[in-house]
């Protein structure tokens, strides 16, 4: 699929460039260290700044949270100190002085009672967090210490150095138990796996290595970067390692095989200075040499993380006609408008008193329609968020809304067994069509027909002028969740709880000559999903179809051959909805999940 990028979202705009970052243990905040010596803490839900910590003279090389998340430790180059901060008050608890060179690394012990730091003075220092006293000095490296990490057990510390080695230290005795040799140049970063059985290292020799933490034996040498690898991080699950390089890429490595799963390229360039996983493992934050922080989806491989501003499931999603906004409706009774470039929520529409089950944008891009569990349809102005009309009349949940191609009519489908047609300008009801518990609705491209999908497994084709049902398509064996016309109206696609997608021939297309159904309408049956199919959308050309499912996958289908072209796995939750947009010759998809995650492709 053309135009797909593993994408990023630059949320932060600050006066100083960013040098380092770390997620809090609960994932609700992220601490960011700047070249001007300050540290800012942001909410990962709203990306609003919560706190600013000031005290360092210059670049904050590393930031890390204590295991309980109530403290932050930071290290700095010029002032050669480690500082301990109270997250609740922003107060500086300790300034740990003693290093005689740049302090490049800092790490909390798993118990939170000790902090280890590594310095250009070739030493590792262990500090008591309560008193601020230096507990131990570990010497042995023959060049500056560039990075440091505690084992999950707390009994061992790993340090890496410009001397090309990694040393494994016994915390109790201060003895060096192993020296890991293999890198040919500076080892820039080191990290333990979550289980403590492996160590990952990043080096100026352009490689990432995996080591056995107990024996010091090299397990994998991972090649692929074309410049210095400066940073490395294990996923919380321990199955993946992410590395960041001066070649402007992130690489996502499979721990078991050592193979590269994904490559993320920053199209703006810039050295990757730091990476950090969110606690649930679905997001990687990266810091670039241009001073920006970007967020990447670590699970799907080819997605841009747009945001997670909803607190509950995203039920429906649409691109605005110009492609500048993503409109999403949610179980928390709200509608969000997100800027496609920045991912920021620009507007939240409030007024519904139930879950927003469906949203649609008018063809001219000036209005949004929403259908809700509160039995109402609302019309909103796109530019101001003002509610223009509240349309009452349905006696049950409004499951689906759709604008006519001309934008002068809205159709709404409800569990009250009716479809209602409304005048957009006045809000008056034009027509009522009756059928059993309608879950989804779609206008044909010429505006002359409406297709409905129902709980009784049928699809109705309705003549708008007469209000009569001209055809009834049967074949699904469970509720029809979604219907959508192909761009030229030759076909209709339907998605069902029976785990299938059907492509119905509406105009005698010869590709369907071998397929029959009980309704005497020819169709192709697409199988592959292992759970209910919730969403479908055609590409602008009609040659591809995307489907989303409760099996946590999205599938891309060739509509002429019924071939599944791609399966995107590892979504964090059920994929409830999917929408397509074409711009400048590129195709884009947006997906909405039950956990509130919105991903733009």
CSV table of C-alpha atoms in Angstrom, one decimal, residues 156-347:
chain,number,residue,atom,x,y,z
A,156,UNK,CA,23.8,-6.4,39.8
A,157,UNK,CA,24.7,-3.2,37.9
A,158,UNK,CA,25.9,-3.1,34.3
A,159,UNK,CA,28.0,-0.2,33.0
A,160,UNK,CA,29.2,0.5,29.5
A,161,UNK,CA,32.2,2.6,28.5
A,162,UNK,CA,34.2,4.3,25.8
A,163,UNK,CA,36.7,1.5,26.4
A,164,UNK,CA,34.4,-0.7,24.2
A,165,UNK,CA,33.4,-3.0,27.2
A,166,UNK,CA,30.5,-3.7,29.5
A,167,UNK,CA,31.2,-4.5,33.1
A,168,UNK,CA,28.8,-6.4,35.4
A,169,UNK,CA,29.2,-5.4,39.0
A,170,UNK,CA,28.0,-7.1,42.2
A,171,UNK,CA,26.1,-4.4,44.1
A,172,UNK,CA,26.9,-5.8,47.6
A,173,UNK,CA,30.7,-6.3,47.2
A,174,UNK,CA,31.5,-3.8,44.4
A,175,UNK,CA,33.3,-6.6,42.6
A,176,UNK,CA,33.3,-6.8,38.8
A,177,UNK,CA,32.0,-10.3,38.0
A,178,UNK,CA,32.2,-10.1,34.1
A,179,UNK,CA,33.7,-8.0,31.4
A,180,UNK,CA,31.7,-8.3,28.2
A,181,UNK,CA,34.0,-7.8,25.1
A,182,UNK,CA,33.0,-7.8,21.5
A,183,UNK,CA,32.1,-4.3,20.4
A,184,UNK,CA,34.9,-2.6,18.4
A,185,UNK,CA,34.0,1.0,19.4
A,186,UNK,CA,32.5,3.0,22.2
A,187,UNK,CA,29.5,1.2,23.9
A,188,UNK,CA,27.0,4.1,24.2
A,189,UNK,CA,24.1,2.4,26.1
A,190,UNK,CA,23.2,-0.7,28.1
A,191,UNK,CA,19.9,-2.1,29.4
A,192,UNK,CA,18.7,-5.3,31.2
A,193,UNK,CA,15.7,-7.3,29.9
A,194,UNK,CA,12.6,-7.2,32.2
A,195,UNK,CA,13.4,-10.7,33.5
A,196,UNK,CA,17.1,-9.8,34.1
A,197,UNK,CA,18.4,-12.7,32.0
A,198,UNK,CA,19.7,-10.6,29.1
A,199,UNK,CA,21.5,-7.4,28.4
A,200,UNK,CA,21.2,-5.2,25.3
A,201,UNK,CA,24.0,-2.9,24.3
A,202,UNK,CA,24.3,-0.1,21.7
A,203,UNK,CA,27.6,0.9,20.1
A,204,UNK,CA,29.4,3.3,17.8
A,205,UNK,CA,30.4,0.2,15.8
A,206,UNK,CA,26.8,0.4,14.4
A,207,UNK,CA,25.6,-2.8,16.1
A,208,UNK,CA,23.3,-3.8,18.8
A,209,UNK,CA,24.3,-6.9,20.9
A,210,UNK,CA,22.4,-9.2,23.2
A,211,UNK,CA,24.3,-10.8,26.1
A,212,UNK,CA,23.5,-13.5,28.7
A,213,UNK,CA,23.4,-11.5,31.9
A,214,UNK,CA,24.6,-14.5,34.0
A,215,UNK,CA,27.5,-15.8,31.9
A,216,UNK,CA,28.4,-12.8,29.8
A,217,UNK,CA,28.2,-14.8,26.6
A,218,UNK,CA,27.2,-12.9,23.4
A,219,UNK,CA,23.8,-14.2,22.1
A,220,UNK,CA,23.1,-12.0,19.1
A,221,UNK,CA,24.8,-9.4,17.0
A,222,UNK,CA,22.2,-7.3,15.3
A,223,UNK,CA,23.4,-5.5,12.2
A,224,UNK,CA,21.5,-3.0,10.0
A,225,UNK,CA,22.2,0.5,11.3
A,226,UNK,CA,24.4,2.6,9.1
A,227,UNK,CA,25.8,5.0,11.7
A,228,UNK,CA,26.5,5.1,15.5
A,229,UNK,CA,23.8,3.4,17.6
A,230,UNK,CA,23.4,5.6,20.7
A,231,UNK,CA,20.5,4.2,22.6
A,232,UNK,CA,18.7,0.9,23.3
A,233,UNK,CA,15.6,-0.2,25.2
A,234,UNK,CA,13.8,-3.4,26.0
A,235,UNK,CA,10.0,-3.7,25.6
A,236,UNK,CA,8.3,-4.3,29.0
A,237,UNK,CA,7.3,-7.8,27.7
A,238,UNK,CA,11.0,-8.5,26.9
A,239,UNK,CA,10.4,-9.8,23.4
A,240,UNK,CA,11.6,-6.8,21.6
A,241,UNK,CA,14.5,-4.4,21.7
A,242,UNK,CA,14.4,-0.9,20.1
A,243,UNK,CA,17.6,0.9,19.1
A,244,UNK,CA,18.1,4.5,18.0
A,245,UNK,CA,20.9,5.6,15.7
A,246,UNK,CA,22.6,8.6,14.1
A,247,UNK,CA,21.2,7.2,10.8
A,248,UNK,CA,17.9,8.8,11.9
A,249,UNK,CA,16.2,5.4,12.3
A,250,UNK,CA,14.7,3.3,15.0
A,251,UNK,CA,15.0,-0.4,14.6
A,252,UNK,CA,12.7,-2.9,16.4
A,253,UNK,CA,14.5,-6.2,17.0
A,254,UNK,CA,13.1,-9.7,17.8
A,255,UNK,CA,14.9,-10.8,21.0
A,256,UNK,CA,14.5,-14.5,20.2
A,257,UNK,CA,15.9,-14.5,16.6
A,258,UNK,CA,17.9,-11.3,16.5
A,259,UNK,CA,16.0,-10.3,13.3
A,260,UNK,CA,14.7,-6.8,12.6
A,261,UNK,CA,10.9,-6.5,12.8
A,262,UNK,CA,10.4,-2.9,11.8
A,263,UNK,CA,12.4,0.1,10.8
A,264,UNK,CA,11.1,3.6,11.6
A,265,UNK,CA,12.6,6.5,9.6
A,266,UNK,CA,12.3,10.1,10.6
A,267,UNK,CA,11.7,11.8,7.3
A,268,UNK,CA,12.9,15.1,8.9
A,269,UNK,CA,16.3,13.5,9.7
A,270,UNK,CA,18.1,13.9,13.0
A,271,UNK,CA,20.2,11.8,15.2
A,272,UNK,CA,18.3,9.5,17.7
A,273,UNK,CA,19.5,10.4,21.1
A,274,UNK,CA,17.2,8.5,23.4
A,275,UNK,CA,14.4,6.0,23.4
A,276,UNK,CA,11.9,4.9,26.1
A,277,UNK,CA,9.0,2.4,26.1
A,278,UNK,CA,5.7,3.2,27.7
A,279,UNK,CA,4.9,0.7,30.6
A,280,UNK,CA,2.3,-1.2,28.5
A,281,UNK,CA,4.8,-1.6,25.6
A,282,UNK,CA,2.6,-0.2,22.8
A,283,UNK,CA,4.5,3.2,22.4
A,284,UNK,CA,8.1,4.2,22.1
A,285,UNK,CA,9.2,7.8,22.7
A,286,UNK,CA,12.3,8.9,20.9
A,287,UNK,CA,14.4,12.1,21.2
A,288,UNK,CA,16.1,13.5,18.1
A,289,UNK,CA,19.0,15.8,17.5
A,290,UNK,CA,16.7,18.5,16.2
A,291,UNK,CA,15.4,18.7,19.8
A,292,UNK,CA,12.0,17.1,19.2
A,293,UNK,CA,10.3,14.2,20.9
A,294,UNK,CA,8.3,11.8,18.8
A,295,UNK,CA,6.0,8.9,19.6
A,296,UNK,CA,5.9,5.6,17.7
A,297,UNK,CA,3.6,2.7,17.8
A,298,UNK,CA,5.8,-0.3,18.8
A,299,UNK,CA,3.3,-3.0,18.0
A,300,UNK,CA,1.8,-2.6,14.5
A,301,UNK,CA,4.9,-1.8,12.5
A,302,UNK,CA,3.5,0.7,10.0
A,303,UNK,CA,1.4,3.2,11.9
A,304,UNK,CA,1.4,6.7,13.1
A,305,UNK,CA,0.1,7.2,16.6
A,306,UNK,CA,-2.4,10.0,16.5
A,307,UNK,CA,-3.6,10.0,20.0
A,308,UNK,CA,-5.4,8.5,22.9
A,309,UNK,CA,-7.6,11.3,24.2
A,310,UNK,CA,-10.7,9.2,24.6
A,311,UNK,CA,-11.1,7.5,28.0
A,312,UNK,CA,-13.2,4.6,26.5
A,313,UNK,CA,-13.8,2.8,23.2
A,314,UNK,CA,-13.8,4.7,19.9
A,315,UNK,CA,-17.0,3.6,18.2
A,316,UNK,CA,-16.8,5.5,14.9
A,317,UNK,CA,-14.2,7.4,12.9
A,318,UNK,CA,-14.1,9.5,9.8
A,319,UNK,CA,-11.6,11.7,7.9
A,320,UNK,CA,-12.8,15.2,7.1
A,321,UNK,CA,-13.2,15.7,3.3
A,322,UNK,CA,-10.1,17.8,3.2
A,323,UNK,CA,-8.1,15.3,5.2
A,324,UNK,CA,-7.1,17.9,7.8
A,325,UNK,CA,-9.0,16.4,10.7
A,326,UNK,CA,-9.9,13.0,12.1
A,327,UNK,CA,-13.4,12.9,13.6
A,328,UNK,CA,-14.0,10.2,16.2
A,329,UNK,CA,-17.1,9.3,18.3
A,330,UNK,CA,-16.8,7.5,21.6
A,331,UNK,CA,-18.4,5.7,24.4
A,332,UNK,CA,-17.6,8.6,26.8
A,333,UNK,CA,-20.4,10.7,25.0
A,334,UNK,CA,-17.9,12.9,23.2
A,335,UNK,CA,-16.7,13.6,19.7
A,336,UNK,CA,-13.1,14.5,19.1
A,337,UNK,CA,-11.6,16.5,16.2
A,338,UNK,CA,-7.9,15.7,15.8
A,339,UNK,CA,-5.4,17.6,13.7
A,340,UNK,CA,-4.0,15.2,11.2
A,341,UNK,CA,-0.5,16.7,11.2
A,342,UNK,CA,0.1,17.1,15.0
A,343,UNK,CA,-2.4,14.5,16.3
A,344,UNK,CA,-3.6,17.1,18.9
A,345,UNK,CA,-7.2,17.2,19.9
A,346,UNK,CA,-8.3,20.6,18.5
A,347,UNK,CA,-11.9,20.4,19.6
